[in-house]
PDB file of C-alpha atoms in Angstrom:
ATOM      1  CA  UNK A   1      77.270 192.542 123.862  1.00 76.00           C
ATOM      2  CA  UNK A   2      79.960 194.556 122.513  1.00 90.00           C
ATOM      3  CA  UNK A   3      82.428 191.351 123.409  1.00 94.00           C
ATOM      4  CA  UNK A   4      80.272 188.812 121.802  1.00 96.00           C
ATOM      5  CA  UNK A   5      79.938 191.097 118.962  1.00 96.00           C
ATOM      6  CA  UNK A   6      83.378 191.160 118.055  1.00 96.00           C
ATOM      7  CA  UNK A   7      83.819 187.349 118.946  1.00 96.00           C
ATOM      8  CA  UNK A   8      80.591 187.233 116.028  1.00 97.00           C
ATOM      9  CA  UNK A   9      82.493 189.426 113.624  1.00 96.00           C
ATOM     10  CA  UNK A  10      86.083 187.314 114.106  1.00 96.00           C
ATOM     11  CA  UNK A  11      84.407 184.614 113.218  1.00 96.00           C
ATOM     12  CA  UNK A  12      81.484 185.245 110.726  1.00 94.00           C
ATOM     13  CA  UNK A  13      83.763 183.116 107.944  1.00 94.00           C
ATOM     14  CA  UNK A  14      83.607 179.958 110.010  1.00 94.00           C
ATOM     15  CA  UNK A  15      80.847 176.750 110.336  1.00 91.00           C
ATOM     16  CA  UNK A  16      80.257 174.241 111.929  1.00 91.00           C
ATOM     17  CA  UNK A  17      81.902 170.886 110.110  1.00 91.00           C
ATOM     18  CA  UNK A  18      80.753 167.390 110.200  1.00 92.00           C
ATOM     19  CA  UNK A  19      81.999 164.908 112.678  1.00 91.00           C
ATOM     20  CA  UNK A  20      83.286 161.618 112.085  1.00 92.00           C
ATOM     21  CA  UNK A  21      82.310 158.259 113.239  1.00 93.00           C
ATOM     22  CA  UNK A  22      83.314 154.925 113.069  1.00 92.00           C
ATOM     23  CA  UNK A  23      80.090 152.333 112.794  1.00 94.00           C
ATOM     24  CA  UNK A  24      82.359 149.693 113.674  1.00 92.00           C
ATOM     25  CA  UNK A  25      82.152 150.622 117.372  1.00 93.00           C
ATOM     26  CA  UNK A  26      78.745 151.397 117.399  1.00 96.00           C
ATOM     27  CA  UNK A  27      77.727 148.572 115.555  1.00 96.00           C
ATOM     28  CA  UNK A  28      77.930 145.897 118.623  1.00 96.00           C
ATOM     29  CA  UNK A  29      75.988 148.218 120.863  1.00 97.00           C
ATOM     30  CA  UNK A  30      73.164 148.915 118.578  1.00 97.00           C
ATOM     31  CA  UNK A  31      72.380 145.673 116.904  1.00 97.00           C
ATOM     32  CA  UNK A  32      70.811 144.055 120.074  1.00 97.00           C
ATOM     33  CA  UNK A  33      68.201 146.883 119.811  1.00 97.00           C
ATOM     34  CA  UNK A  34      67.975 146.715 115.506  1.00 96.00           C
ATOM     35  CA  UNK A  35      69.393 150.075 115.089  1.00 97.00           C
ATOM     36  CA  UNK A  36      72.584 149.277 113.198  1.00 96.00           C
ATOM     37  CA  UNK A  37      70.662 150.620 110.158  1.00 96.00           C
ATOM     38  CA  UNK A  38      71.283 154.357 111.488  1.00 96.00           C
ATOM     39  CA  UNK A  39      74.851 153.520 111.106  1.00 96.00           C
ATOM     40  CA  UNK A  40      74.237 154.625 107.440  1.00 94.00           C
ATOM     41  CA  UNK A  41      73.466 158.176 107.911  1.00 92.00           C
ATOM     42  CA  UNK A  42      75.643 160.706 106.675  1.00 91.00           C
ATOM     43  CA  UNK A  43      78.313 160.163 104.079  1.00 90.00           C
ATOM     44  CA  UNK A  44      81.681 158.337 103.350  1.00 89.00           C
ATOM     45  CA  UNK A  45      84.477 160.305 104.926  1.00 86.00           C
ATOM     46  CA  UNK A  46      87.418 161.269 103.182  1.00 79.00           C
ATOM     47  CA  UNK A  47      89.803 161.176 106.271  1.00 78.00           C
ATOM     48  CA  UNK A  48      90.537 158.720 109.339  1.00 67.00           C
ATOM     49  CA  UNK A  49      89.710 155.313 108.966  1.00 75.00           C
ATOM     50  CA  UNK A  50      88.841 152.982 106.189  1.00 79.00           C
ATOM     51  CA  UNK A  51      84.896 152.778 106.857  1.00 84.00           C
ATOM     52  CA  UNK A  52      84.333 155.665 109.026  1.00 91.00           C
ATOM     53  CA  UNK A  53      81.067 157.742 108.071  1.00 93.00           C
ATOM     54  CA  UNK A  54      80.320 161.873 108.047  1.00 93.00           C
ATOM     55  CA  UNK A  55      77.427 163.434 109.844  1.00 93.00           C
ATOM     56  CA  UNK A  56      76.419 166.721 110.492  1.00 92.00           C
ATOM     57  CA  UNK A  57      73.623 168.898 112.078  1.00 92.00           C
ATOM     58  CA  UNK A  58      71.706 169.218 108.719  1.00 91.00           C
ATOM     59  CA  UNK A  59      71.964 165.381 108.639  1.00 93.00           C
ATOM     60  CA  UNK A  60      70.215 164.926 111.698  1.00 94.00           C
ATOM     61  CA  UNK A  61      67.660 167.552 110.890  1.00 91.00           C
ATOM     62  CA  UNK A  62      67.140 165.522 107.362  1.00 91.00           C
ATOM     63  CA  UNK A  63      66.469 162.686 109.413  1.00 94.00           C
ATOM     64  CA  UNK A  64      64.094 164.461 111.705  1.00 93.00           C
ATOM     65  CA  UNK A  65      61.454 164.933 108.871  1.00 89.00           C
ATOM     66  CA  UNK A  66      61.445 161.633 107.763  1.00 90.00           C
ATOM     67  CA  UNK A  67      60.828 159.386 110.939  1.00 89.00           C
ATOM     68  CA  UNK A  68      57.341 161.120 111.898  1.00 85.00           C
ATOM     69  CA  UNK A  69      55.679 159.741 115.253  1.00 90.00           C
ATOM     70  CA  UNK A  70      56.494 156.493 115.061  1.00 92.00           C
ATOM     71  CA  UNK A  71      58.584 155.101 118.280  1.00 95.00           C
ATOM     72  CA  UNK A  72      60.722 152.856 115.954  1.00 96.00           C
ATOM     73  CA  UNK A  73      62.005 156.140 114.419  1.00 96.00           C
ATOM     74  CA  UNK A  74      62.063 158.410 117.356  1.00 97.00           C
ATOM     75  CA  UNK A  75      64.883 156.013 118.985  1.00 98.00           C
ATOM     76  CA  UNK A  76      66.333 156.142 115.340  1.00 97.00           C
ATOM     77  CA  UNK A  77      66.849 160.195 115.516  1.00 97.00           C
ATOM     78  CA  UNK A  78      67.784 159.616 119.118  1.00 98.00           C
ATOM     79  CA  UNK A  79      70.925 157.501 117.810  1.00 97.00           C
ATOM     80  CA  UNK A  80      71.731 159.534 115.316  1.00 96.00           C
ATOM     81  CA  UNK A  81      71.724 162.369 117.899  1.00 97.00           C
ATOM     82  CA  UNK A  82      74.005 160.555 120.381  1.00 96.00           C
ATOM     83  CA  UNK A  83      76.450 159.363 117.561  1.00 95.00           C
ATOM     84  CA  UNK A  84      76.497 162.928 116.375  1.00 94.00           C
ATOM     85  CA  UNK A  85      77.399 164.317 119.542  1.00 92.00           C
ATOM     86  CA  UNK A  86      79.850 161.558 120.368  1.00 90.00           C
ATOM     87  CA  UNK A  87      82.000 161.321 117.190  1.00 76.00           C
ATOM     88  CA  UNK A  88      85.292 159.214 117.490  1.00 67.00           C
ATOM     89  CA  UNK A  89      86.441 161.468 120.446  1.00 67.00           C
ATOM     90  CA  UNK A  90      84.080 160.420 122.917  1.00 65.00           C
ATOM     91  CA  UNK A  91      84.517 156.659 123.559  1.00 79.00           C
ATOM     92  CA  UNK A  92      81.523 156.310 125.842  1.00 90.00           C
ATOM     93  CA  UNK A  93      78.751 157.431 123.588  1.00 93.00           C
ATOM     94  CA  UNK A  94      78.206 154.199 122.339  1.00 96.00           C
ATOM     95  CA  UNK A  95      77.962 152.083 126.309  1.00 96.00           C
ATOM     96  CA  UNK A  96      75.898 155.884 127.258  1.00 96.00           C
ATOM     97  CA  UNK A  97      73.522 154.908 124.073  1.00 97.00           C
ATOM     98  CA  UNK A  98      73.253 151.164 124.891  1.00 98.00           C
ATOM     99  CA  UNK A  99      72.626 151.948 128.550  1.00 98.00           C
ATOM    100  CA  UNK A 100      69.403 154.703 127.142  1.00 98.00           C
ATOM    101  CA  UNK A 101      68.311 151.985 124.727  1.00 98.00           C
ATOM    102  CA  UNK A 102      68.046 149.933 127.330  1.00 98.00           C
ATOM    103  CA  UNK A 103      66.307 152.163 129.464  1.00 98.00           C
ATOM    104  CA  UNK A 104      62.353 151.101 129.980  1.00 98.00           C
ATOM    105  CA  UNK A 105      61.509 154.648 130.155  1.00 98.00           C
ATOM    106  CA  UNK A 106      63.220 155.379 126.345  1.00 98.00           C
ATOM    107  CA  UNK A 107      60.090 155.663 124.449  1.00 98.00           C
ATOM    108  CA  UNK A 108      58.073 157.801 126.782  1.00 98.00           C
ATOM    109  CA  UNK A 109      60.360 159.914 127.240  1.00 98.00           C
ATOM    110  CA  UNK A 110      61.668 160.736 124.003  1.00 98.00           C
ATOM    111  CA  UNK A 111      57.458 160.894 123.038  1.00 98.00           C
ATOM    112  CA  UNK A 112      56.807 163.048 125.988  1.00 98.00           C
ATOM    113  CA  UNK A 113      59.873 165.501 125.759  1.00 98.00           C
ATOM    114  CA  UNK A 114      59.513 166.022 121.986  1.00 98.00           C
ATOM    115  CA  UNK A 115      56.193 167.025 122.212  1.00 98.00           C
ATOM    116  CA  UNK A 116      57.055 169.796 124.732  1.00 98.00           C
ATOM    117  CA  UNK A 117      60.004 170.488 122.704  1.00 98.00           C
ATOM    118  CA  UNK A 118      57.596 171.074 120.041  1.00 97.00           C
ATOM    119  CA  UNK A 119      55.021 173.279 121.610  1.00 97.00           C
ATOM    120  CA  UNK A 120      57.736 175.765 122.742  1.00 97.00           C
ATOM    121  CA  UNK A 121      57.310 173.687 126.686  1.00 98.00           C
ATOM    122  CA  UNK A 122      61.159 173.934 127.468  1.00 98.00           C
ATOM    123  CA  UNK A 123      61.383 173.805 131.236  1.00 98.00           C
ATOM    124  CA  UNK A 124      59.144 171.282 131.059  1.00 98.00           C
ATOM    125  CA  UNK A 125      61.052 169.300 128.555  1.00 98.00           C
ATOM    126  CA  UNK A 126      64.424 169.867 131.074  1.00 98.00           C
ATOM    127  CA  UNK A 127      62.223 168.556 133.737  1.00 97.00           C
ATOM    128  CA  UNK A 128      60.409 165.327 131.757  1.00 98.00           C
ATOM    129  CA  UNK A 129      64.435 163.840 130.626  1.00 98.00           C
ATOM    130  CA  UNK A 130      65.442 161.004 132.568  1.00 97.00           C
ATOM    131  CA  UNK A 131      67.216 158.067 131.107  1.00 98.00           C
ATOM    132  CA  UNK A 132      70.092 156.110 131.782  1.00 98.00           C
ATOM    133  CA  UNK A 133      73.437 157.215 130.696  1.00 96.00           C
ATOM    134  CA  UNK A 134      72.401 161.108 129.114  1.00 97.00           C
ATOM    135  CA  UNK A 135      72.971 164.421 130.711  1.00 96.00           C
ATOM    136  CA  UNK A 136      72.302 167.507 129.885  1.00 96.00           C
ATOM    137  CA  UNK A 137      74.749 167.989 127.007  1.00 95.00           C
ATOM    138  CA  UNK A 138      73.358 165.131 125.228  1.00 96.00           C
ATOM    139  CA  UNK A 139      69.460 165.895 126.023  1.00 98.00           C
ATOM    140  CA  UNK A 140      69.896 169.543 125.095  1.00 98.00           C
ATOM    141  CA  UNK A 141      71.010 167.924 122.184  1.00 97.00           C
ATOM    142  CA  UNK A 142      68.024 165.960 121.579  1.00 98.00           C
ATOM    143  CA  UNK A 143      65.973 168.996 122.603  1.00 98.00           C
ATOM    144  CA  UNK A 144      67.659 170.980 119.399  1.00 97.00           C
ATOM    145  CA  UNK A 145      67.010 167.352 117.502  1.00 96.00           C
ATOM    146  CA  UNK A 146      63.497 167.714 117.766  1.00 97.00           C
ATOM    147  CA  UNK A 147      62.254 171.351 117.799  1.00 97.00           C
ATOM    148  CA  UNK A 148      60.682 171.768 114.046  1.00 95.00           C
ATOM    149  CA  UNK A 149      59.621 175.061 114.949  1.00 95.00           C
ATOM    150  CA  UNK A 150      59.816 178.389 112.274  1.00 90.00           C
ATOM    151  CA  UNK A 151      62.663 180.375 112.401  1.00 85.00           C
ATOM    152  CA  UNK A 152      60.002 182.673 114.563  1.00 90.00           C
ATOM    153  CA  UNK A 153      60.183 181.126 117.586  1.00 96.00           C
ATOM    154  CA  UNK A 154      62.816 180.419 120.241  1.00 97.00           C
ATOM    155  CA  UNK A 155      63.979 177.090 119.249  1.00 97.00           C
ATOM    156  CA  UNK A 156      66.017 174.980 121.633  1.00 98.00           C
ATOM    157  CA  UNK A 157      69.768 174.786 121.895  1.00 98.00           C
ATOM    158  CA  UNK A 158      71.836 172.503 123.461  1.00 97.00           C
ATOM    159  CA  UNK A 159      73.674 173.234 126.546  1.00 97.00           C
ATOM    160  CA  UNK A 160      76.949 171.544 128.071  1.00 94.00           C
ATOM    161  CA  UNK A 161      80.240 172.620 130.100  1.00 93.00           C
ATOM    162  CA  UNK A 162      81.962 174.319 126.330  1.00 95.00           C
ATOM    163  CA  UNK A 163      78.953 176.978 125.653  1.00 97.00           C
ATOM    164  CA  UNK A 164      78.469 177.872 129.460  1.00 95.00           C
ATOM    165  CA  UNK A 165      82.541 178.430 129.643  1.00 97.00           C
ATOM    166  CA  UNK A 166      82.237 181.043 126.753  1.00 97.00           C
ATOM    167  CA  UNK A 167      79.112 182.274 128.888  1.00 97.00           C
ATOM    168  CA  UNK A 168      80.948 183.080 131.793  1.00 96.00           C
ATOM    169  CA  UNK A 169      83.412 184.540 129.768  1.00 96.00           C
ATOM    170  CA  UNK A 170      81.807 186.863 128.531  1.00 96.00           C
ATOM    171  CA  UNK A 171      80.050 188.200 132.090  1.00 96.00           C
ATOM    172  CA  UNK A 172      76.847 185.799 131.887  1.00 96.00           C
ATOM    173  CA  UNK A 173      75.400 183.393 134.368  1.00 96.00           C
ATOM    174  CA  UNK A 174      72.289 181.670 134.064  1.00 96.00           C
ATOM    175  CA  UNK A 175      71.359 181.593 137.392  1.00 96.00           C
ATOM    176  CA  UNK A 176      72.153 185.614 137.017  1.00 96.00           C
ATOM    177  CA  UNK A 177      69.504 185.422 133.786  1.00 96.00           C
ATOM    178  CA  UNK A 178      67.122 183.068 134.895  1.00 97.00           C
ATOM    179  CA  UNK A 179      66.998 184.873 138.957  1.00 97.00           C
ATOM    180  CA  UNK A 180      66.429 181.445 140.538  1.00 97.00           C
ATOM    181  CA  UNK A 181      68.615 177.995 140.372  1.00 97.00           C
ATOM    182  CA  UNK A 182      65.756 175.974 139.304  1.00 97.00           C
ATOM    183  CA  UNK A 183      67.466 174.518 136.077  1.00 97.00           C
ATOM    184  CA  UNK A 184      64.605 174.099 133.533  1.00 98.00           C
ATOM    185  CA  UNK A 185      64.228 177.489 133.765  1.00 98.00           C
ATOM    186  CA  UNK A 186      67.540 178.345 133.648  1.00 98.00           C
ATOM    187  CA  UNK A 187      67.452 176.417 130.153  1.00 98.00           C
ATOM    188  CA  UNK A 188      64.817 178.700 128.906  1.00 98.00           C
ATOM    189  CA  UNK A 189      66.520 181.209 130.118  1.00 98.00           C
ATOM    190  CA  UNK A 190      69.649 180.702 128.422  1.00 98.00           C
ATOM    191  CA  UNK A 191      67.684 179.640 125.125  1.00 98.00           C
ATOM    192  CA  UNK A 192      65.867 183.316 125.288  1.00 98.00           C
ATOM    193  CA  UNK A 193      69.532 184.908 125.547  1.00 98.00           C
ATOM    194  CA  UNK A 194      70.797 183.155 122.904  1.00 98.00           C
ATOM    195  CA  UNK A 195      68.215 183.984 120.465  1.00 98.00           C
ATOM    196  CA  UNK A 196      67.815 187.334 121.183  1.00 97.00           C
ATOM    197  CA  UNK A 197      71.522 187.837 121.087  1.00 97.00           C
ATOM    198  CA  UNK A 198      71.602 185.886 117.841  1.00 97.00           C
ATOM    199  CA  UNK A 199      68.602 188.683 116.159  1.00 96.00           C
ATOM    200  CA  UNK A 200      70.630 191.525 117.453  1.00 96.00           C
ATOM    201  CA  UNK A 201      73.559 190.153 115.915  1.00 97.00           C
ATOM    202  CA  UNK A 202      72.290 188.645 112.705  1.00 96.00           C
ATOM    203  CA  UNK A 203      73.377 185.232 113.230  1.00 97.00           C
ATOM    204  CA  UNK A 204      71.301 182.157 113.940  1.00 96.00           C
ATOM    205  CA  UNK A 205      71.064 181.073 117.271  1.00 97.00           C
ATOM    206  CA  UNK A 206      71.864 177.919 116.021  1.00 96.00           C
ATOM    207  CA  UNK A 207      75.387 179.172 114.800  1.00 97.00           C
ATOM    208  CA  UNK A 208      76.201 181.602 117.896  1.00 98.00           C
ATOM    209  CA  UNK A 209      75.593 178.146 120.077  1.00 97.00           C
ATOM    210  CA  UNK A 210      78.431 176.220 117.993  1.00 97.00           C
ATOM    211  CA  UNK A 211      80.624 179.251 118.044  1.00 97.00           C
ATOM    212  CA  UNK A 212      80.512 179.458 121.745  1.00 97.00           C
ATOM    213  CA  UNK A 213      80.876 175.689 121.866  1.00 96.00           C
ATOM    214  CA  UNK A 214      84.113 176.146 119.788  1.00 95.00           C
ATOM    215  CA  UNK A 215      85.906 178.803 121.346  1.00 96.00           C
ATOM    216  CA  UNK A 216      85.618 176.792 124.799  1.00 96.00           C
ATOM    217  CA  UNK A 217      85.813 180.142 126.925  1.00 96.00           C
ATOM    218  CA  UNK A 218      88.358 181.839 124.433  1.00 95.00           C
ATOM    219  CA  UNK A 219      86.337 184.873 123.790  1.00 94.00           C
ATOM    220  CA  UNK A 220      88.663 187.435 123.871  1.00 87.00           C
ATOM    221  CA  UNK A 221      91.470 185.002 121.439  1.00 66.00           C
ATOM    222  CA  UNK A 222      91.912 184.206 117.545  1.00 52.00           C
ATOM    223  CA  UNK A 223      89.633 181.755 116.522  1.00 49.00           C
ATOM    224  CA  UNK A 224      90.245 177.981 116.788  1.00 51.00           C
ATOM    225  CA  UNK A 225      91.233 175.747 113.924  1.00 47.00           C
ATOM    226  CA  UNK A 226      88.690 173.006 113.269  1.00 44.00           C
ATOM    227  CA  UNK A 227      84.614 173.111 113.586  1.00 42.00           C
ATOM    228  CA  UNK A 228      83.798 169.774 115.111  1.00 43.00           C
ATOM    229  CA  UNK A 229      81.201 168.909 117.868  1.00 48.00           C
ATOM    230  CA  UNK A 230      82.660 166.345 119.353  1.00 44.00           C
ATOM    231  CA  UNK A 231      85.542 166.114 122.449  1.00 37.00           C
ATOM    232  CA  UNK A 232      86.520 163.687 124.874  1.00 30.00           C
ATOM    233  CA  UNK A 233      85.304 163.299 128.338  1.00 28.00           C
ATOM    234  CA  UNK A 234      87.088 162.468 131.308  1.00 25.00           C
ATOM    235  CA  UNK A 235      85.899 161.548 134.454  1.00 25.00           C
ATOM    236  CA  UNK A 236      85.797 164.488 136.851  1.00 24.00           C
ATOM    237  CA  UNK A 237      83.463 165.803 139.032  1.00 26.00           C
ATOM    238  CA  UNK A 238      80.384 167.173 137.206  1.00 27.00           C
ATOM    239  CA  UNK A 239      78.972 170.318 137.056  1.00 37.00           C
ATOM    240  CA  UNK A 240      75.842 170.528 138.796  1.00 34.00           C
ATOM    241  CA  UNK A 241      73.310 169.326 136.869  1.00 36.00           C
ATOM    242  CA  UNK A 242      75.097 168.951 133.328  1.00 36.00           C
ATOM    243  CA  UNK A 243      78.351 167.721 131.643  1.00 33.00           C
ATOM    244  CA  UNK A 244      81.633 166.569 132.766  1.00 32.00           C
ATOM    245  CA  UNK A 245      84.754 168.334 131.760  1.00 32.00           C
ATOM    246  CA  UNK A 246      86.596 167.595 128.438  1.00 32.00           C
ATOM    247  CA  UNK A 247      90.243 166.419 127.533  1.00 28.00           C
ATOM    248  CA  UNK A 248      90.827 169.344 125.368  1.00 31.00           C
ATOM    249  CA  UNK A 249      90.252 171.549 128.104  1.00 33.00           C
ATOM    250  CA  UNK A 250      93.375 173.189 130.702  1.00 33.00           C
ATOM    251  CA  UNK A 251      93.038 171.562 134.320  1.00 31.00           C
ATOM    252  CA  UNK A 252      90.319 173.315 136.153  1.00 36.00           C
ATOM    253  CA  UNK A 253      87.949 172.121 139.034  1.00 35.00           C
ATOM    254  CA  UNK A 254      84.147 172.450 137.716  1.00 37.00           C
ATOM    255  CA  UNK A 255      83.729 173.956 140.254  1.00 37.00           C
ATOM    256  CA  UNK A 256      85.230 176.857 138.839  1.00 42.00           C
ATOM    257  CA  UNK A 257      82.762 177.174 136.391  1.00 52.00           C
ATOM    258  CA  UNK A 258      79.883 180.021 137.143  1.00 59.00           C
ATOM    259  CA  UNK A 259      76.543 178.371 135.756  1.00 65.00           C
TER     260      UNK A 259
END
């Protein structure tokens, strides 16, 4: 605690910053489905491209209260979820989302796993997502999409190959927390660490996730420029269960990682 503490108090200035996207490459992938209209979430952007867009996690939340329980608008926050998470970095979020959209199972699940999401259910909402082209760190994602919950409660966070680097780098497993390798409940058991870390430490949970996400294992270092989500996969062997590793990150088997 002492560790993540001081990793807290380095960084206490910093926040998490919109990522870019560029609807042009979406576009083609999400018109067969008639979700091009989510392309217009978010705002203008200032840099990159002529016609790239701006969104951020308060976007997606804004979006959450709006599409209510209709299906059509479920698979609208789910878009705006993947393109979030994808940015301009990640050039297979948009053949991933195509590949969910056209997944028969999209609207149950999102239905089902929301509504666990939403009664506090989280292993069960680990155990309920299946659909074509998304893993854990886009799920989780979906997970933290969808929980409306009061400050109160333990709401859910997402989880991918960044935050659990910065976990293991500062002494934490969640096999270690959870006592068994059964991952739903190694999910809970990492969202129940996080947000009792995050009380202790008057931070959100919400902000201690993105901070972990952002210092990519660099716990005991000066804080990285930038505040983006987004990075760029490469194919290498997965983690068990979850996310491949990134570009930005130094050669290293997955293996190597303790989950």
């Amino acid at each position: 605690m002492d560790q993540l503490r001081r990793l807290v108090d380095a960084n206490a200035q910093r926040s998490q910053a919109a990522v870019r996207f560029r609807p042009n490459t979406w576009r083609p992938w999400l018109e067969p489905f008639e979700a091009g209209h989510v392309l217009d979430i978010g705002k203008e952007s200032t840099s990159g491209r002529r016609a790239d867009r701006e969104l951020g996690r308060d976007d997606v939340t804004a979006l959450r209260s709006q599409v209510g329980d209709d299906p059509a608008g479920l698979r609208d926050l789910f878009v705006a979820v993947m393109i979030w998470g994808s940015g301009t970095t990640n050039g297979r979020g948009p053949r991933h989302t195509y590949a969910a959209l056209s997944d028969a199972r999209l609207e149950d699940v999102l239905r089902t796993t929301r509504a666990s999401v939403r009664s506090g259910d989280l292993k069960s909402a680990y155990g309920q997502f299946t659909l074509d082209g998304v893993r854990r760190s886009f799920f989780t994602k979906w997970f933290a999409a969808v929980d409306d919950r009061g400050l109160g409660a333990d709401r859910a966070l997402i989880l991918d190959a960044r935050v659990f680097r910065s976990l293991n780098a500062l002494g934490w497993t969640s096999r270690g927390a959870a006592g068994v390798s059964h991952w739903p409940t190694r999910y809970a058991a990492y969202v129940s660490a996080m947000h009792g870390w995050a009380r202790g430490l008057g931070v959100t949970a919400e902000w201690l996730e993105w901070l972990l996400f952002d210092v990519n294992g660099r716990v005991h270092g000066d804080a990285p420029e930038g505040g983006s989500r987004t990075s760029t996969y490469i194919s290498t062997p997965e983690v068990a269960g979850g996310a491949p590793q990134r570009r930005d990150q130094p050669a290293q088997s997955s293996a190597l990682l303790n989950l």
